[in-house]
Coordinates of C-alpha atoms and ligand atoms in Angstrom, one line a residue:
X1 CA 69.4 39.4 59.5
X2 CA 69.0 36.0 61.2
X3 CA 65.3 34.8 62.3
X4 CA 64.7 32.3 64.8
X5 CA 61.8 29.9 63.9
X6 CA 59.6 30.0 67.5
X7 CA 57.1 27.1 66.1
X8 CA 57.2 25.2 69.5
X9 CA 56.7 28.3 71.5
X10 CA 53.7 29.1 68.7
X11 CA 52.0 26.0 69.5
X12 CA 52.4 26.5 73.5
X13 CA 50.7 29.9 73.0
X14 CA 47.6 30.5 74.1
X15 CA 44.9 32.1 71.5
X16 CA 44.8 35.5 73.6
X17 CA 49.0 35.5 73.9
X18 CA 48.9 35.0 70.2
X19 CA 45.8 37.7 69.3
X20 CA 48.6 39.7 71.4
X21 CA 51.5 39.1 69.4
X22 CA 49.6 39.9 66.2
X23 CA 48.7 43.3 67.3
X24 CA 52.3 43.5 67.8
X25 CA 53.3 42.0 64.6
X26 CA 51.1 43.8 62.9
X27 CA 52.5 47.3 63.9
X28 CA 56.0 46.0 63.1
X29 CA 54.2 45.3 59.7
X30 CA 52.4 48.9 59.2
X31 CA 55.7 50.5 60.3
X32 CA 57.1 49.2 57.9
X33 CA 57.9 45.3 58.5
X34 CA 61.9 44.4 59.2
X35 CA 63.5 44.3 55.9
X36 CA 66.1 45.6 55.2
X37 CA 64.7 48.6 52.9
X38 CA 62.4 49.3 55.4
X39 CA 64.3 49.2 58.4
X40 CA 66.8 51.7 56.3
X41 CA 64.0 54.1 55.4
X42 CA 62.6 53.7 59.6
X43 CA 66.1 55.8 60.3
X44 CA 66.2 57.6 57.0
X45 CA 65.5 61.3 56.7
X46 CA 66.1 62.0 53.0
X47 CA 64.0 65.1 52.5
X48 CA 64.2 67.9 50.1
X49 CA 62.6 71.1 49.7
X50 CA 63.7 71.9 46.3
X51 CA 61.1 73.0 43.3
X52 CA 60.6 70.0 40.5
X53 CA 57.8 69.2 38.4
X54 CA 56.6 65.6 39.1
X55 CA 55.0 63.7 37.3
X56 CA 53.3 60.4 38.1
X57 CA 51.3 58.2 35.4
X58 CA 48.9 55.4 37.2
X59 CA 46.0 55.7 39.5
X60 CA 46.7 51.6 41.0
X61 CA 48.5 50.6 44.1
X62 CA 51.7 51.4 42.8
X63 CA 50.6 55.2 41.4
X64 CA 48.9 56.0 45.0
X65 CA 51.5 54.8 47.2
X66 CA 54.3 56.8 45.4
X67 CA 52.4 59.8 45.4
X68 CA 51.6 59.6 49.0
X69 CA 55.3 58.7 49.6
X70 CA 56.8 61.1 47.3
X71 CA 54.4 64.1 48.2
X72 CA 56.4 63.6 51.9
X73 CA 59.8 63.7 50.8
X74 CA 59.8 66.6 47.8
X75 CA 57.3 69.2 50.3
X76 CA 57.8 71.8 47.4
X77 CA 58.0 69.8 44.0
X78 CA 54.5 70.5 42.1
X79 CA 53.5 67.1 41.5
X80 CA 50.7 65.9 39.5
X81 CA 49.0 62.1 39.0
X82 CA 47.5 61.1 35.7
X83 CA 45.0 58.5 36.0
X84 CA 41.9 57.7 34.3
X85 CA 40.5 55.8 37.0
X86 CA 37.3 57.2 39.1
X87 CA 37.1 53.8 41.6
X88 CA 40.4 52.5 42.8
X89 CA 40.2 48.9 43.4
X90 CA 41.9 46.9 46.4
X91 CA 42.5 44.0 44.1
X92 CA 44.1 41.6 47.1
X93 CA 40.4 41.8 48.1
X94 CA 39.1 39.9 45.4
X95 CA 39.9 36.2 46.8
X96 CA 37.8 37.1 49.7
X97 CA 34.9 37.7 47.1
X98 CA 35.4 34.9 46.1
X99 CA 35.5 33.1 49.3
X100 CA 32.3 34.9 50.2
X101 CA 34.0 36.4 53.2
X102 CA 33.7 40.8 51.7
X103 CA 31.8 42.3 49.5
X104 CA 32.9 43.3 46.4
X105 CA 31.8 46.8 47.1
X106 CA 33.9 47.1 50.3
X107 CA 37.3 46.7 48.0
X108 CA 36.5 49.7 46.5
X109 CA 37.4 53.8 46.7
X110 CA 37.1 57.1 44.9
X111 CA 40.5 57.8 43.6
X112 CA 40.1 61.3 44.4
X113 CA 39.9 60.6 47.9
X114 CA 42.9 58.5 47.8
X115 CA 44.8 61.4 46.3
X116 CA 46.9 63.6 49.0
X117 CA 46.4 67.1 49.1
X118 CA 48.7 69.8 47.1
X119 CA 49.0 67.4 43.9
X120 CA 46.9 67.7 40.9
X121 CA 45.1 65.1 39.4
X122 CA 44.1 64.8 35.9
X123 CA 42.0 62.0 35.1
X124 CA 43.0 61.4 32.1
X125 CA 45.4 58.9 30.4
X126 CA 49.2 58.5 28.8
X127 CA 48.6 58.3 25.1
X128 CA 52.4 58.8 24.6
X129 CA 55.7 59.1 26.3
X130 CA 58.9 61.4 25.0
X131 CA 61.4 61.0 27.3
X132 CA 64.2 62.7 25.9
X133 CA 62.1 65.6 25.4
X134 CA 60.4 65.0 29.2
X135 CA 57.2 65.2 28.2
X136 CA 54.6 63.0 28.5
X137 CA 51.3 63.4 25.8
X138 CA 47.7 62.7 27.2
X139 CA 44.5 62.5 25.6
X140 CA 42.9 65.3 26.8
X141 CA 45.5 67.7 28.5
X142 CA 48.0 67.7 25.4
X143 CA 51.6 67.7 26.5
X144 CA 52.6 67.7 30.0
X145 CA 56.3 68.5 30.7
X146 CA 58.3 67.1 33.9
X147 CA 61.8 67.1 35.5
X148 CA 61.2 63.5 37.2
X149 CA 58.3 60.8 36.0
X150 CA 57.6 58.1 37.7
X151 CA 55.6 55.4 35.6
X152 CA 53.1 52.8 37.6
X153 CA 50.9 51.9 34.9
X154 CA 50.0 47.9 35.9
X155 CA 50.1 45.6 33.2
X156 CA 47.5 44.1 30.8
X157 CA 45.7 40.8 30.9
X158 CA 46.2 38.6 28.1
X159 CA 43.6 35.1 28.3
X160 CA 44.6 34.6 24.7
X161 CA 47.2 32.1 25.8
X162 CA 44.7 29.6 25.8
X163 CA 43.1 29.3 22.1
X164 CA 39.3 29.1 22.4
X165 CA 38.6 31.2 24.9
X166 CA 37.6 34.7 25.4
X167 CA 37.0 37.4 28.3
X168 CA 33.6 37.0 27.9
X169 CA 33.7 33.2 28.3
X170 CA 34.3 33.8 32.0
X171 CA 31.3 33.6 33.9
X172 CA 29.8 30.6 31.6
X173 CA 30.1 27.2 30.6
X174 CA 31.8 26.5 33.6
X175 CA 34.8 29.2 33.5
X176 CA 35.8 31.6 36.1
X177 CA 38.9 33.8 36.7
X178 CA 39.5 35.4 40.3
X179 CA 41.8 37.4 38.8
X180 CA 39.4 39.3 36.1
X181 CA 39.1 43.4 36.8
X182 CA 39.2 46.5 35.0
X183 CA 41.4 48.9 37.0
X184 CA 40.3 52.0 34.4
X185 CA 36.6 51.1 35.0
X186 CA 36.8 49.9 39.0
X187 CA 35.5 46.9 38.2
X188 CA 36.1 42.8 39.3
X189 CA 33.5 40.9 38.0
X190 CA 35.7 37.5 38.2
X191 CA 35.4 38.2 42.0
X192 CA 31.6 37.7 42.1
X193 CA 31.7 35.0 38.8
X194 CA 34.3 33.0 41.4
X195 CA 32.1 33.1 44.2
X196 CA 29.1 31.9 42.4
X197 CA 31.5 29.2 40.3
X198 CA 32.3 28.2 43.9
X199 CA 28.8 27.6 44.8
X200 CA 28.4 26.0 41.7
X201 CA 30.7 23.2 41.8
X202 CA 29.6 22.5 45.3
X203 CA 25.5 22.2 44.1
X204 CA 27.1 19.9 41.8
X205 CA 29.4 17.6 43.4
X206 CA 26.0 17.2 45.6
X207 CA 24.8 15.3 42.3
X208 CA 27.5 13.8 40.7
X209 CA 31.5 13.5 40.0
X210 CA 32.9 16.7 39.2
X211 CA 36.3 17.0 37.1
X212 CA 37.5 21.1 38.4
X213 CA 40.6 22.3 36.5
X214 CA 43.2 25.3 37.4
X215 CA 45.3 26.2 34.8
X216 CA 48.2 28.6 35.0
X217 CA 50.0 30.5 31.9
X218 CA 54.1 30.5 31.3
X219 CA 55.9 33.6 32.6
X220 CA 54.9 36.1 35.1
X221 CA 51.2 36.8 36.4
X222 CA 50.0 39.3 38.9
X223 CA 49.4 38.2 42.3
X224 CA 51.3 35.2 42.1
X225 CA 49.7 32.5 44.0
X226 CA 45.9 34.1 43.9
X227 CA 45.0 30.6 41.6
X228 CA 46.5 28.3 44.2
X229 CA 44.1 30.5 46.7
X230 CA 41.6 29.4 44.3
X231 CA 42.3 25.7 44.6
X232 CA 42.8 24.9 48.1
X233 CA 39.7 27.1 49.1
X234 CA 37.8 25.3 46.2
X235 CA 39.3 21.9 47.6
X236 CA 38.0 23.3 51.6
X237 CA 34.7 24.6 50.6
X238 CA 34.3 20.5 49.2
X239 CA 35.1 19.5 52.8
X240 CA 32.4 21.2 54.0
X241 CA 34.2 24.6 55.3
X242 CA 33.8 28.6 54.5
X243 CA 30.5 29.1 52.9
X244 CA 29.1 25.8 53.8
X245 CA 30.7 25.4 57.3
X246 CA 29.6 22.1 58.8
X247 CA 28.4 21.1 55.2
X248 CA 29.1 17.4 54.5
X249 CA 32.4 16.2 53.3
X250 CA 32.3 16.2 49.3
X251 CA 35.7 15.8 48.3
X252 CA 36.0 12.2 46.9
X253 CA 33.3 12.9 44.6
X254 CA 35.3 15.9 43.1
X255 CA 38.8 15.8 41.2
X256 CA 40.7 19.2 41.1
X257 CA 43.7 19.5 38.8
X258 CA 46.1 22.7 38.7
X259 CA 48.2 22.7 35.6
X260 CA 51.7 24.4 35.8
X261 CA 54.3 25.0 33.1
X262 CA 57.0 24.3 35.0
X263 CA 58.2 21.9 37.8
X264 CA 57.2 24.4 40.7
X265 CA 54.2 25.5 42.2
X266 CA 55.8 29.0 43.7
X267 CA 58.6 31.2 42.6
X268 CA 60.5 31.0 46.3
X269 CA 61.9 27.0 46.5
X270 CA 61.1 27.3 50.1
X271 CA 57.5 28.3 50.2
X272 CA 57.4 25.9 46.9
X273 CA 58.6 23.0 49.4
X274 CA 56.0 23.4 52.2
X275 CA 53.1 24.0 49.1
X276 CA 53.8 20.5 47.9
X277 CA 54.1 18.8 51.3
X278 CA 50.7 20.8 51.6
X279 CA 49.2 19.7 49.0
X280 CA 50.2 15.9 49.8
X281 CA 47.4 16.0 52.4
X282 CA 44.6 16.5 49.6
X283 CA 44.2 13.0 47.6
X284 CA 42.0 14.2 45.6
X285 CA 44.3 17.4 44.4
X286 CA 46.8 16.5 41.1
X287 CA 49.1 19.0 40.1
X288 CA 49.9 18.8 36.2
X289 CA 53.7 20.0 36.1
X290 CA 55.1 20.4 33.0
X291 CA 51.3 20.8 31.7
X292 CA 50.5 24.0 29.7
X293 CA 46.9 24.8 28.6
X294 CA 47.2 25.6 25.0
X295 CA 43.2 25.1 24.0
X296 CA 39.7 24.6 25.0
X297 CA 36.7 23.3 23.4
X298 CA 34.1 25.3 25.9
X299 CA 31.3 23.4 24.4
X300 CA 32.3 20.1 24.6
X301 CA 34.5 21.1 27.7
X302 CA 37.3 19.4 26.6
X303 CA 41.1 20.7 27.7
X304 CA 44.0 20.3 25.3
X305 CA 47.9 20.6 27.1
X306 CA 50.9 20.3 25.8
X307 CA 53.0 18.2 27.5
X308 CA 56.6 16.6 26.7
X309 CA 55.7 17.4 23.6
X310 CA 52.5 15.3 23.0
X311 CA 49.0 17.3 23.4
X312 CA 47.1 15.3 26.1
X313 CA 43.0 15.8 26.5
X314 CA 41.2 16.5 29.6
X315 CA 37.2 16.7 30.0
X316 CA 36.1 19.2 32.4
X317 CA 33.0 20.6 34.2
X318 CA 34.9 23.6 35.4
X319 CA 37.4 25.7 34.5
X320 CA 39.3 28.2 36.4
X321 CA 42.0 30.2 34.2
X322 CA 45.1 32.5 35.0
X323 CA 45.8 35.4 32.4
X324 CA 49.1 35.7 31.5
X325 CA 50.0 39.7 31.7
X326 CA 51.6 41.7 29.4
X327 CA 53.1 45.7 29.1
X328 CA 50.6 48.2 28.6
X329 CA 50.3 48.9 24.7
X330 CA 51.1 52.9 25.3
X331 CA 54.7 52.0 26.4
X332 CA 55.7 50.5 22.6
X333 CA 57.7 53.3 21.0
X334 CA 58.5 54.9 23.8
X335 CA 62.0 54.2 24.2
X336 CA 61.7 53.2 28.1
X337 CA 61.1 49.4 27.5
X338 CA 63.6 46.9 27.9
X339 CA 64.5 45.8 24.3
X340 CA 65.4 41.7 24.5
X341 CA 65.1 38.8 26.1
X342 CA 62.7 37.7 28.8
X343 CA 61.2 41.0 29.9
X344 CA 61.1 42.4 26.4
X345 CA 58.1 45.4 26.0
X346 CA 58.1 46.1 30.2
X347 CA 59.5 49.3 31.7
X348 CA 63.2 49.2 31.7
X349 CA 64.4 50.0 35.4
X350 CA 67.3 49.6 37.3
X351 CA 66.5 46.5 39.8
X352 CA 68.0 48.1 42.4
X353 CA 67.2 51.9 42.5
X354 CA 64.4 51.9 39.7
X355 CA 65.4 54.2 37.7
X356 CA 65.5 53.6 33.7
X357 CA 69.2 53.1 32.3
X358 CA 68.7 55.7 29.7
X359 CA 66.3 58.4 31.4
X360 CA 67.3 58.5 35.1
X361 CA 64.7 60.8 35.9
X362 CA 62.4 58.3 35.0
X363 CA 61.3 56.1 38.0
X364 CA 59.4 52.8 37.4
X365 CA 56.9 51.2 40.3
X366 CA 54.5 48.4 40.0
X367 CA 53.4 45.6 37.8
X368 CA 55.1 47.4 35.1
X369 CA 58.2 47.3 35.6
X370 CA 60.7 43.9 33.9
X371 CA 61.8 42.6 36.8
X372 CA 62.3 39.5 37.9
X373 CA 60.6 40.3 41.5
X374 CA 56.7 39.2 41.8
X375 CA 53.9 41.2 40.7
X376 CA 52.6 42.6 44.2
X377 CA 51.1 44.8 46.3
X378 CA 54.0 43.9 48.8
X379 CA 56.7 44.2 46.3
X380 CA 55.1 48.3 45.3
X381 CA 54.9 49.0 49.4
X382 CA 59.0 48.5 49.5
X383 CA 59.5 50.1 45.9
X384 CA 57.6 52.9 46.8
X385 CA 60.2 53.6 49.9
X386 CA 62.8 53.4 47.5
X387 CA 61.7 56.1 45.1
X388 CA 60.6 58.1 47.9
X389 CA 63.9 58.9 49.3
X390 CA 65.7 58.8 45.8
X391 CA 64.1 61.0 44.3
X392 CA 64.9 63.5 47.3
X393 CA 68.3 62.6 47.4
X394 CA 68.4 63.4 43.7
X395 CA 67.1 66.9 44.0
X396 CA 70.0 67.5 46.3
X397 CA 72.3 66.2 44.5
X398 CA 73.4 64.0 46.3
X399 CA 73.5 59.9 45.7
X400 CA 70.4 57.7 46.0
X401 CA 70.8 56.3 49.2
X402 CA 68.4 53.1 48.8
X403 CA 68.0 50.3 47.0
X404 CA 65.2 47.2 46.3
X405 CA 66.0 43.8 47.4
X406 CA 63.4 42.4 45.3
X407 CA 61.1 41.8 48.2
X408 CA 57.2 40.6 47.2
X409 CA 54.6 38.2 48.8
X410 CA 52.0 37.0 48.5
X411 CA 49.5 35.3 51.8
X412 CA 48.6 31.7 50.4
X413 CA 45.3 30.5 51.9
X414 CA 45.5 27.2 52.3
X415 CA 42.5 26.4 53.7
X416 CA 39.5 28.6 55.4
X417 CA 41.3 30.2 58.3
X418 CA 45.1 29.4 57.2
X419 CA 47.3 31.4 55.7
X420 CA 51.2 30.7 54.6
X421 CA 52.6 34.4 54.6
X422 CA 55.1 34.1 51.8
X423 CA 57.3 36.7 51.9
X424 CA 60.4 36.2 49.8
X425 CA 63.3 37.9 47.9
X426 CA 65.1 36.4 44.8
X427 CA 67.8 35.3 47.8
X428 CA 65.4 33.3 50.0
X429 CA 62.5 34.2 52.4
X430 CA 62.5 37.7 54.2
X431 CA 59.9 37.1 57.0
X432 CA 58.9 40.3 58.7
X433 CA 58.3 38.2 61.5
X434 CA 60.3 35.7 63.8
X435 CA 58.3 33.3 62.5
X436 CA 58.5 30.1 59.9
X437 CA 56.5 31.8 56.6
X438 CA 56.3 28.3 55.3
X439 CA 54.1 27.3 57.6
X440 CA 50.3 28.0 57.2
X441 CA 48.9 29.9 60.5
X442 CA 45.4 30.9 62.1
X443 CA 47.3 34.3 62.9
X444 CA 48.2 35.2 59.1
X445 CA 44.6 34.6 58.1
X446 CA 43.1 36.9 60.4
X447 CA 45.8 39.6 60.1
X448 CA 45.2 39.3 56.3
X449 CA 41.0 38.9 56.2
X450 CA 40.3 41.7 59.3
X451 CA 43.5 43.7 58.7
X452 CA 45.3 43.9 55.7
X453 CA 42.1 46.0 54.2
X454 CA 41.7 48.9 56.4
X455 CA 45.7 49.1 56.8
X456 CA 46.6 49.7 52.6
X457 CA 43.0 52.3 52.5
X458 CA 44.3 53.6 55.8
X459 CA 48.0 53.5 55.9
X460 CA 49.8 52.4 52.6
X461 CA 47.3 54.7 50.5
X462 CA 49.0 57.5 52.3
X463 CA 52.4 56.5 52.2
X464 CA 52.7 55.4 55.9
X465 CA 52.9 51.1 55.6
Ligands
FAD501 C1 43.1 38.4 42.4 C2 44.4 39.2 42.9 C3 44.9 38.9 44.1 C4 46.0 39.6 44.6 N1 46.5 39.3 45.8 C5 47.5 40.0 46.3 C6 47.9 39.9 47.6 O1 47.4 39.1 48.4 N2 49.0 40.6 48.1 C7 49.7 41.5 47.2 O2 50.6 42.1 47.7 N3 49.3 41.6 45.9 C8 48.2 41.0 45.5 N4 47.8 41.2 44.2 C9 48.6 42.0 43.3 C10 48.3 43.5 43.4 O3 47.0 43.8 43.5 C11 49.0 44.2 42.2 O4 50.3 43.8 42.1 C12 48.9 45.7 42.3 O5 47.6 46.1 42.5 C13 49.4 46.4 41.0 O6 49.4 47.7 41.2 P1 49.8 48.7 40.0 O7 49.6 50.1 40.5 O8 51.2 48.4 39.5 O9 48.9 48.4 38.8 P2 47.3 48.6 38.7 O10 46.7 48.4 40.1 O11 46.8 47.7 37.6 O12 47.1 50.1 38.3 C14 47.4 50.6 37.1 C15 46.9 52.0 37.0 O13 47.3 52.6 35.8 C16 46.2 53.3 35.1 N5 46.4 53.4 33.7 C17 46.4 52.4 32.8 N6 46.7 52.9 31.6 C18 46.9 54.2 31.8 C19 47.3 55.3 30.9 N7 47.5 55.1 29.6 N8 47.5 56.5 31.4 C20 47.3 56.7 32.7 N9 46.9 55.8 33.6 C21 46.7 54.5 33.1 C22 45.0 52.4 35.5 O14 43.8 53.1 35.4 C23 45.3 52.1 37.0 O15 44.9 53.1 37.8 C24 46.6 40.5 43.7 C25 46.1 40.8 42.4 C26 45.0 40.1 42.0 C27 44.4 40.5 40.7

């Protein structure tokens, strides 16, 4: 599909034409946005009314959104969701916790209400899996046998990449993680320890010079680009903006540094691009590349990287950390995991149609699954299309008709009131809108702050975004 860029005609637009257009766009977007999964599964009508058991393990985005999506497509199958979770958390939400624009208690709904009708849930959780006998084990049901399974447990956080520091560090001595939840409990206490680490630094950069670090793991995290979120609302907040709108200018007295692994700040070399030229504006903004966090003394504050092979010290007064994610422990042993290389431990599944190599009546979805694609709530809403007709196709017999492309995003907030809608696939951007994504926009912002919330409870929840 070619997109026209309409940047100058954006900038001509007047705020109402543009409120207009966002309505607009944002249908488009809860119908299902223009790519090309979507637009396939707009005209699809893969349906079946055959009898299956189905079985779905995961109470998160991904386990909801399937069930929703499935429950559509398979009218007769008996299909049951095992989840141990009472609260479902909108985790997306958690930045704007942080940013002190929602309460923490606003990202937050009964699972049971989230749950369509005609499928049974059993809170309760996967202790085992036995796929070639298609049966999963749980801890309180015993065995529960299925013809199709699809798997959407999330992943794990792991802050033990960075030696000296423990979960329960966050939320003292200076350390804060946006990205620390419990999905089993319903909890995200790093939300509310961000926000009050935000309004921390700024009490102190009142005072005195303030050295902020960002420091993000090697390999794949969820919600990629929730810690650069971090740092240029950290960076706007200094200015005088969000919480402390019309508060003076602070950022010369305060030095934020994001340390990266790698040479790039964002897996998509476009969006990547546009960050950097971004971040040229902010002179008091360093990015560490080639700079991983390997240990902290938290009571000294003192950072240790590694870096070209020497281990080079920082001092700190704040610390904001990204966990690095791994496979949930149940999946060891069960035969579904990819076995080497870079996505060793995570569900095995076919990147196109999802389905593991071994047991093709076992679907992956979600943060689990060893792709190369970003860990997203964007990348489940076009998996979950894909399953959905799939799965009916398969109980017809007949060929699975779609496939993924790999899509994800994530909306980078680069300031209060900006947002860069980075929509991407491993083959370069995939806007759903005519629109440059590289470029941070009013538009996004509000589509993503007042929006984005009431569409996934609203729509995506029940398999209709
Ligand atoms: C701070 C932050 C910001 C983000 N921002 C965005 C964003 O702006 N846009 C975006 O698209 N995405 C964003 N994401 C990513 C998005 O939230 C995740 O990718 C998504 O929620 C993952 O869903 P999931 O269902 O795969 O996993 P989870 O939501 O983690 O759900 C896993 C489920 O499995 C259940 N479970 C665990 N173990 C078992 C077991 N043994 N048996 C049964 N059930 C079990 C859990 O209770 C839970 O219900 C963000 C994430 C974070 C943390």
């Amino acid at each position: 599909m070619k997109i026209s860029y309409k940047d100058s005609e954006m900038k001509k637009m007047e705020r109402r034409d543009a409120l207009k257009m966002m309505g607009l766009g944002s249908a488009a977007l809860l119908a299902g946005g223009t790519t090309s999964v979507s637009a396939k599964t707009k005209l699809s009508t893969f349906a079946s009314r055959k009898e299956a058991d189905i079985v779905i393990v995961g109470g998160g985005t991904a386990g909801i959104t399937v069930t929703a999506r499935v429950r559509r497509s398979a009218p007769n199958a008996r299909i049951t969701l095992i989840a141990p979770n009472d609260v479902h958390l909108y985790q997306s939400g958690q930045v704007y916790v942080a940013a002190g624009l929602y309460r923490e208690f606003d990202n937050k709904r009964q699972t049971k209400e989230l749950v369509p009708d005609n499928v049974t849930l059993l809170q309760d959780k996967v202790t085992h899996f036995s796929p070639e006998t298609n049966k999963v084990h749980t801890g309180k049901h015993g065995e529960i046998p299925y013809d199709y399974l699809i798997v959407a447990l999330g992943c794990e956080y792991d802050y033990s990449w960075v030696e000296g520091l423990d979960v329960s560090d966050i939320g003292k001595k200076g350390i804060a993680s946006v990205y620390l939840n419990d999905v089993n409990e319903g909890l995200a206490s790093g939300a509310i320890i961000s926000r009050m680490w935000l309004k921390t630094i700024r009490r102190h950069t009142q005072r005195s010079e303030q050295k902020v670090l960002f420091a993000d793991p090697d390999g794949p995290v969820k919600g990629e680009g929730a810690s650069l979120d971090m740092l240029f609302l950290a960076n706007d907040m200094l200015k005088g903006n969000g919480m402390y709108k019309k508060g003076k200018d602070l950022r010369s007295k305060a030095a934020l540094t994001l340390s990266r692994p790698g040479k790039d700040l964002f897996p998509s070399p476009e969006i990547d691009r546009a960050l950097k030229k971004e971040l040229q504006k902010a002179e008091n903004i360093t990015i560490a590349y080639e700079h991983r966090l390997v240990r902290i003394d938290k009571e000294r504050r003192i950072a240790f990287y590694s870096h070209e092979g020497q281990t080079v010290e920082k001092t700190y007064d704040f610390l904001h950390v990204t966990p690095a994610v791994k496979p949930p422990d149940v999946l060891k042993g069960s035969g579904l995991t990819v076995e080497k290389g870079e996505y060793e431990g995570w569900l095995e599944v076919d990147e196109k149609t999802l389905q593991n190599p071994r047991y093709p009546n076992v679907f992956g979805i979600g943060d689990i699954v060893g792709l190369s694609s970003g860990k997203s709530g964007g990348a489940i809403r076009e998996q979950a299309i894909v399953i959905q007709d799939n799965i009916a196709a398969i109980l017809e017999g007949k060929a699975v008709p779609m496939t993924y492309n790999g899509y994800s995003v994530h909306p980078i907030k680069t300031r209060y009131g900006r947002v860069m809608l980075a929509e991407y696939t491993p083959q370069g951007l995939e806007p759903t809108f005519p629109l440059d994504p590289a470029k941070p926009r009013w538009i996004w912002w509000e589509m993503d702050l007042h929006l984005m919330r009431t569409a996934y409870f609203g729509l995506m929840m029940r398999g209709m975004l």
